Amino acid sequence: MTTRVVVLLSGSGTLCQALLDAVDAGGVDAEVVAVVSDQADAYGLERARRAGIPAVAHPLAKGADRAVWDAELTRIVDGYEPDLVASAGFMKLLGESFLARFGGRTINTHPALLPSFPGMHGPRDALAAGVKVAGATVFLVDPGIDTGRILLQGAVDVLPDDDVDTLHERIKVVERRLLIQAVSEWKKENP
């Protein structure tokens, strides 16, 4: 049975593109049924449109009621009847309404080896801490900030001349592979 996936993103959509490419190549028994972004100008929405996938912008207006936005996001995603929601570079926390509906079947990627370096600056924080190994994590989303059950991790050596950008680029390669693996294994582990 093919896994129906809604991808949430905020930016360029390289994680989403990696998943789309893996699906197209037959490496993943999944279908991306929609891409939703909190940014109307996110390039990831254009990637979805080019692939013939519904692309929906759902921005959170400054000063807007976060709970109302979350309930609307829940309604939008629910309309596509996903088996799995993949938060792939989505820079908003998912709220109570969303997690009540999709908790236990929403995964997120993170550019650090959780539980170390949660939050928005994993590669920067890893460099600042002087670690020798960084990496990426895929986890089940819960109400906390990057605190859900870890599903997959991959390590990346921190090189002596690394800066945030070079380290993050190498982490993204692992992050893409882990996202594809997590989606590929979802139905096997969650029949």
mmCIF file of C-alpha atoms in Angstrom:
data_model
loop_
_atom_site.group_PDB
_atom_site.id
_atom_site.type_symbol
_atom_site.label_atom_id
_atom_site.label_comp_id
_atom_site.label_asym_id
_atom_site.label_seq_id
_atom_site.Cartn_x
_atom_site.Cartn_y
_atom_site.Cartn_z
ATOM 1 C CA MET A 1 0.000 0.000 0.000
ATOM 2 C CA THR A 2 1.444 3.340 -1.060
ATOM 3 C CA THR A 3 2.067 5.862 1.730
ATOM 4 C CA ARG A 4 0.224 9.147 1.156
ATOM 5 C CA VAL A 5 2.482 11.988 2.324
ATOM 6 C CA VAL A 6 1.869 15.688 2.867
ATOM 7 C CA VAL A 7 5.123 17.639 3.039
ATOM 8 C CA LEU A 8 5.353 20.807 5.124
ATOM 9 C CA LEU A 9 8.141 23.234 4.219
ATOM 10 C CA SER A 10 9.171 26.858 4.582
ATOM 11 C CA GLY A 11 11.953 27.395 2.074
ATOM 12 C CA SER A 12 13.639 26.054 -1.025
ATOM 13 C CA GLY A 13 12.283 22.529 -0.655
ATOM 14 C CA THR A 14 15.465 20.540 -1.238
ATOM 15 C CA LEU A 15 14.346 17.882 1.244
ATOM 16 C CA CYS A 16 11.000 17.643 -0.535
ATOM 17 C CA GLN A 17 12.742 17.453 -3.918
ATOM 18 C CA ALA A 18 14.901 14.573 -2.714
ATOM 19 C CA LEU A 19 11.752 12.722 -1.663
ATOM 20 C CA LEU A 20 10.015 13.479 -4.981
ATOM 21 C CA ASP A 21 13.070 12.219 -6.883
ATOM 22 C CA ALA A 22 13.168 8.999 -4.830
ATOM 23 C CA VAL A 23 9.459 8.411 -5.441
ATOM 24 C CA ASP A 24 9.866 9.064 -9.181
ATOM 25 C CA ALA A 25 12.815 6.661 -9.325
ATOM 26 C CA GLY A 26 10.685 3.938 -7.742
ATOM 27 C CA GLY A 27 12.827 3.783 -4.626
ATOM 28 C CA VAL A 28 10.000 4.718 -2.259
ATOM 29 C CA ASP A 29 6.451 3.367 -2.275
ATOM 30 C CA ALA A 30 4.916 6.737 -1.481
ATOM 31 C CA GLU A 31 2.962 9.528 -3.103
ATOM 32 C CA VAL A 32 3.417 13.163 -2.131
ATOM 33 C CA VAL A 33 -0.227 14.252 -2.263
ATOM 34 C CA ALA A 34 0.364 17.910 -1.315
ATOM 35 C CA VAL A 35 3.008 20.390 -0.249
ATOM 36 C CA VAL A 36 2.037 23.069 2.271
ATOM 37 C CA SER A 37 4.158 26.059 3.252
ATOM 38 C CA ASP A 38 3.900 28.820 5.809
ATOM 39 C CA GLN A 39 5.678 31.063 3.273
ATOM 40 C CA ALA A 40 3.778 32.128 0.141
ATOM 41 C CA ASP A 41 7.030 32.650 -1.768
ATOM 42 C CA ALA A 42 8.733 29.396 -0.720
ATOM 43 C CA TYR A 43 10.478 27.876 -3.718
ATOM 44 C CA GLY A 44 9.414 24.454 -2.457
ATOM 45 C CA LEU A 45 5.866 25.315 -3.585
ATOM 46 C CA GLU A 46 7.159 25.889 -7.123
ATOM 47 C CA ARG A 47 8.922 22.522 -7.003
ATOM 48 C CA ALA A 48 5.591 20.906 -6.103
ATOM 49 C CA ARG A 49 3.711 22.719 -8.886
ATOM 50 C CA ARG A 50 6.307 21.609 -11.450
ATOM 51 C CA ALA A 51 5.750 18.024 -10.296
ATOM 52 C CA GLY A 52 1.975 18.393 -10.644
ATOM 53 C CA ILE A 53 1.415 18.264 -6.891
ATOM 54 C CA PRO A 54 -1.024 20.587 -5.104
ATOM 55 C CA ALA A 55 0.938 23.428 -3.501
ATOM 56 C CA VAL A 56 -0.732 25.403 -0.743
ATOM 57 C CA ALA A 57 0.543 28.529 0.995
ATOM 58 C CA HIS A 58 -0.746 29.028 4.524
ATOM 59 C CA PRO A 59 1.142 31.958 6.034
ATOM 60 C CA LEU A 60 0.838 33.009 9.643
ATOM 61 C CA ALA A 61 0.116 36.732 9.538
ATOM 62 C CA LYS A 62 1.926 38.889 12.075
ATOM 63 C CA GLY A 63 -0.251 39.194 15.154
ATOM 64 C CA ALA A 64 -2.658 36.473 13.978
ATOM 65 C CA ASP A 65 -4.111 33.955 16.418
ATOM 66 C CA ARG A 66 -1.687 31.012 16.378
ATOM 67 C CA ALA A 67 -4.367 28.494 17.461
ATOM 68 C CA VAL A 68 -6.649 29.559 14.601
ATOM 69 C CA TRP A 69 -3.750 29.249 12.135
ATOM 70 C CA ASP A 70 -2.950 25.774 13.496
ATOM 71 C CA ALA A 71 -6.594 24.665 13.185
ATOM 72 C CA GLU A 72 -6.668 25.908 9.585
ATOM 73 C CA LEU A 73 -3.405 24.091 8.835
ATOM 74 C CA THR A 74 -4.933 20.947 10.301
ATOM 75 C CA ARG A 75 -7.987 21.313 8.060
ATOM 76 C CA ILE A 76 -5.844 21.919 4.954
ATOM 77 C CA VAL A 77 -3.622 18.878 5.568
ATOM 78 C CA ASP A 78 -6.586 16.687 6.553
ATOM 79 C CA GLY A 79 -8.193 17.432 3.179
ATOM 80 C CA TYR A 80 -5.414 15.446 1.479
ATOM 81 C CA GLU A 81 -5.965 12.387 3.703
ATOM 82 C CA PRO A 82 -2.291 11.664 4.410
ATOM 83 C CA ASP A 83 -0.964 8.549 6.067
ATOM 84 C CA LEU A 84 2.110 10.538 7.045
ATOM 85 C CA VAL A 85 3.027 14.209 7.395
ATOM 86 C CA ALA A 86 6.680 15.059 6.750
ATOM 87 C CA SER A 87 7.883 18.329 8.203
ATOM 88 C CA ALA A 88 10.868 18.988 5.949
ATOM 89 C CA GLY A 89 12.334 22.367 6.692
ATOM 90 C CA PHE A 90 9.064 23.707 8.115
ATOM 91 C CA MET A 91 10.013 26.512 10.465
ATOM 92 C CA LYS A 92 6.837 26.701 12.555
ATOM 93 C CA LEU A 93 5.902 24.672 15.600
ATOM 94 C CA LEU A 94 2.871 22.473 15.092
ATOM 95 C CA GLY A 95 0.170 23.190 17.646
ATOM 96 C CA GLU A 96 -2.391 21.366 19.696
ATOM 97 C CA SER A 97 -5.017 21.012 16.966
ATOM 98 C CA PHE A 98 -2.520 19.645 14.461
ATOM 99 C CA LEU A 99 -0.967 17.183 16.873
ATOM 100 C CA ALA A 100 -4.392 16.027 18.076
ATOM 101 C CA ARG A 101 -5.136 15.009 14.486
ATOM 102 C CA PHE A 102 -1.711 13.972 13.170
ATOM 103 C CA GLY A 103 0.309 13.177 16.291
ATOM 104 C CA GLY A 104 2.063 9.842 15.991
ATOM 105 C CA ARG A 105 2.268 10.196 12.220
ATOM 106 C CA THR A 106 4.134 13.444 11.760
ATOM 107 C CA ILE A 107 7.882 13.232 11.310
ATOM 108 C CA ASN A 108 10.434 16.016 11.272
ATOM 109 C CA THR A 109 14.010 16.308 10.093
ATOM 110 C CA HIS A 110 16.570 18.193 12.165
ATOM 111 C CA PRO A 111 20.190 19.127 11.316
ATOM 112 C CA ALA A 112 21.739 17.840 14.544
ATOM 113 C CA LEU A 113 22.094 14.633 16.513
ATOM 114 C CA LEU A 114 19.220 15.100 18.929
ATOM 115 C CA PRO A 115 18.837 15.422 21.844
ATOM 116 C CA SER A 116 21.906 17.638 21.360
ATOM 117 C CA PHE A 117 21.382 21.019 19.732
ATOM 118 C CA PRO A 118 17.605 21.336 19.405
ATOM 119 C CA GLY A 119 16.111 24.502 17.947
ATOM 120 C CA MET A 120 16.769 26.487 14.824
ATOM 121 C CA HIS A 121 20.586 26.546 14.798
ATOM 122 C CA GLY A 122 21.825 22.959 15.100
ATOM 123 C CA PRO A 123 24.957 23.278 12.926
ATOM 124 C CA ARG A 124 25.944 26.627 14.466
ATOM 125 C CA ASP A 125 25.439 25.283 17.978
ATOM 126 C CA ALA A 126 27.436 22.119 17.191
ATOM 127 C CA LEU A 127 30.375 24.204 15.949
ATOM 128 C CA ALA A 128 30.177 26.509 18.964
ATOM 129 C CA ALA A 129 30.288 23.483 21.274
ATOM 130 C CA GLY A 130 33.394 22.158 19.531
ATOM 131 C CA VAL A 131 31.991 18.692 18.837
ATOM 132 C CA LYS A 132 33.850 16.394 16.457
ATOM 133 C CA VAL A 133 30.677 14.758 15.120
ATOM 134 C CA ALA A 134 27.402 16.399 14.109
ATOM 135 C CA GLY A 135 24.583 14.953 12.028
ATOM 136 C CA ALA A 136 20.906 14.727 11.274
ATOM 137 C CA THR A 137 17.852 13.232 12.974
ATOM 138 C CA VAL A 138 14.368 12.193 11.907
ATOM 139 C CA PHE A 139 11.921 12.059 14.802
ATOM 140 C CA LEU A 140 8.220 11.885 15.611
ATOM 141 C CA VAL A 141 6.850 15.346 16.319
ATOM 142 C CA ASP A 142 5.452 15.975 19.785
ATOM 143 C CA PRO A 143 4.467 19.228 21.550
ATOM 144 C CA GLY A 144 8.069 20.029 22.545
ATOM 145 C CA ILE A 145 10.852 21.606 20.516
ATOM 146 C CA ASP A 146 12.693 18.722 18.823
ATOM 147 C CA THR A 147 11.863 16.362 21.705
ATOM 148 C CA GLY A 148 9.933 13.570 19.965
ATOM 149 C CA ARG A 149 10.935 9.925 19.717
ATOM 150 C CA ILE A 150 14.010 9.541 17.522
ATOM 151 C CA LEU A 151 13.460 7.326 14.492
ATOM 152 C CA LEU A 152 16.722 7.660 12.539
ATOM 153 C CA GLN A 153 20.062 9.411 12.864
ATOM 154 C CA GLY A 154 23.132 9.835 10.705
ATOM 155 C CA ALA A 155 26.514 11.225 11.691
ATOM 156 C CA VAL A 156 28.658 13.789 9.892
ATOM 157 C CA ASP A 157 32.266 14.492 10.859
ATOM 158 C CA VAL A 158 33.006 18.087 11.756
ATOM 159 C CA LEU A 159 36.078 19.101 9.740
ATOM 160 C CA PRO A 160 38.713 21.482 11.126
ATOM 161 C CA ASP A 161 37.937 24.165 8.528
ATOM 162 C CA ASP A 162 34.137 23.868 8.727
ATOM 163 C CA ASP A 163 31.956 26.909 9.071
ATOM 164 C CA VAL A 164 28.179 26.829 9.582
ATOM 165 C CA ASP A 165 27.466 26.714 5.846
ATOM 166 C CA THR A 166 29.891 23.933 4.917
ATOM 167 C CA LEU A 167 28.837 21.775 7.850
ATOM 168 C CA HIS A 168 25.143 22.381 7.200
ATOM 169 C CA GLU A 169 25.501 21.429 3.514
ATOM 170 C CA ARG A 170 27.022 18.060 4.441
ATOM 171 C CA ILE A 171 24.342 17.530 7.078
ATOM 172 C CA LYS A 172 21.617 18.245 4.492
ATOM 173 C CA VAL A 173 22.887 15.339 2.361
ATOM 174 C CA VAL A 174 22.365 12.982 5.316
ATOM 175 C CA GLU A 175 19.059 14.634 6.207
ATOM 176 C CA ARG A 176 17.705 13.939 2.700
ATOM 177 C CA ARG A 177 18.757 10.291 2.871
ATOM 178 C CA LEU A 178 17.160 9.862 6.301
ATOM 179 C CA LEU A 179 13.881 11.489 5.209
ATOM 180 C CA ILE A 180 13.648 9.131 2.241
ATOM 181 C CA GLN A 181 14.432 6.150 4.478
ATOM 182 C CA ALA A 182 11.843 7.207 7.083
ATOM 183 C CA VAL A 183 9.103 7.587 4.468
ATOM 184 C CA SER A 184 10.116 4.314 2.815
ATOM 185 C CA GLU A 185 9.923 2.427 6.100
ATOM 186 C CA TRP A 186 6.746 4.111 7.423
ATOM 187 C CA LYS A 187 4.152 1.576 6.197
ATOM 188 C CA LYS A 188 6.307 -1.384 7.201
ATOM 189 C CA GLU A 189 6.507 -0.096 10.755
ATOM 190 C CA ASN A 190 3.004 1.437 10.889
ATOM 191 C CA PRO A 191 0.705 -0.896 8.922
#
